[in-house]
């Protein structure tokens, strides 16, 4: 039992990778839309590459979105608009006319019988005006239905009375019957009472329109089983394209039913498993340092799952907006945290997975791969704000050019270009700019370090470096010199120069606790080591590594930077104090005079070890020459190699030679050596 648990703990990293692998497969397959995959791939404007296709079953030809939209617009223009008749306004108009008539004609010389006749005529005119209601401005494009007492009746255009038309009717009614003065008063008395009483009923009109729209058929005609749909080599044109799309939709919906469900699910699972297996194999073979770090592996898989989830969510809701998903964020982020090759490889694998679910998969895969390559080639030095904007602009341009090309292939011209597609690409670019805050978020969640953070850490005005310059100015100056040497060497062999520079700036911060015990900080001839036993002196020297790590953790430095503090002396020997101890104790224990390690495990940490040793020892050179510097650098680096300090670092002999060459050149510049001219 104990042995089994021991094996489990030893292999828990591997078990975690298995768990991550299978849970990722399950989630991706779960994200996929519920539907089969049509076995033929076709595009409008391209020849049919398969054998003659006959209808495998009866199916209906679906109308295109444009056809359905045209029918809907036509129905909207024909569907009746409903107006509600308000009888209270009509009754008020009669009452108000009676009051107005009495006030106008009570002092009139007209006989009462004549006044009664005028009053009756005014009421008749109001009756005729309000017979079909008075409208403000009815919809002239559609039929008008007037609802009176819950009964709707259709009105002709001649029956519809507006305020303007009502005034004309009133004037015509009283044109020749009475004298001008009387007629004018009567027209005013009647017209002032006319107010609109037929109002547009939106709810009723919308219900009527919805009822009509629901009657629209989404199909036009049927294709019977066995009918030839398209022949081999025939160009997929508009009509054939619609029929093929209808067959594809019917096929995929039918395929998902019954026992086929499990076979399709199994097929998706196998394909996704193969893609993710390729990712694991790539990491294990070409990026072992990432493969061995479960946090980094999890980070990569989380990003893949996030892109798959967002894309499938968009496809399920509205596949027309699939290009809104900023897929180029994936290679951009992975290149920022790791390297360009890994970023592009993961990007391509993610696109292969999404190719199962997106429409026009060939176009999608082509455009996204090209955009991913552009991202990898153009995105660099993200800590410079303009670089991201320039790169996003180039990515957006590639999308637009690609869309133009595919549209030309499909349509044979530049007509019917959908301007909304350009808006989608621009929106994609704007969302891609969100990569900057996303990188910051990932740093906090996964403990990773980006170039942006490294740039912030390299600021010599930061709190920790400011404290170092105040407490140990000699060490601070030494760190600056080492940073310059290491950065130049890293650039020469293609290592991460920004990371090396930051590591060099912080590698000796542990000396702040006892600055005067280190020679670069001693400003007088008094050496505190003269009063200490060699063992204690060696312990103080060695402890600056441990104390530096503690100080770095306290100030929140990332682990990638702390690695430089751990490894910059490796397991090297404090030779000076060991020799002094041997004078007192010939059988002195070497372990007490050796740094705890570990030894460098990357190109960057190996470069720092070389640069640190060379710069520190160069202070002992008196009247240096070219030959002296050459032999000096060779001796130090050779000693480190013989001590197996670079055994775990992925640095080659050729790269070590290049580093030595840079160190020699830089030291020559530091000591201002000039060419010796012949006398």
Short mmCIF file of C-alpha atoms in Angstrom, two decimals, residues 35 57 124 186 257 306 317 326 330 392 433 455 505 575 604 632 643 652 677:
data_model
loop_
_atom_site.label_atom_id
_atom_site.label_comp_id
_atom_site.label_asym_id
_atom_site.label_seq_id
_atom_site.Cartn_x
_atom_site.Cartn_y
_atom_site.Cartn_z
CA UNK A 35 -25.50 18.15 -35.14
CA UNK A 57 -34.17 11.23 -49.40
CA UNK A 124 -75.00 67.01 -39.99
CA UNK A 186 -70.59 78.73 -39.07
CA UNK A 257 -31.09 11.47 -34.23
CA UNK A 306 -11.69 29.61 -23.78
CA UNK A 317 -26.42 31.99 -31.53
CA UNK A 326 -10.59 37.60 -31.53
CA UNK A 330 -4.25 33.24 -28.56
CA UNK A 392 -3.83 44.76 -34.75
CA UNK A 433 -6.55 45.18 -28.07
CA UNK A 455 10.06 46.36 -18.25
CA UNK A 505 19.65 43.84 -11.72
CA UNK A 575 37.88 29.45 -2.65
CA UNK A 604 19.54 33.06 -19.43
CA UNK A 632 40.99 36.14 -18.06
CA UNK A 643 32.84 22.40 -12.44
CA UNK A 652 25.58 24.86 -26.56
CA UNK A 677 50.35 52.06 -32.70
#
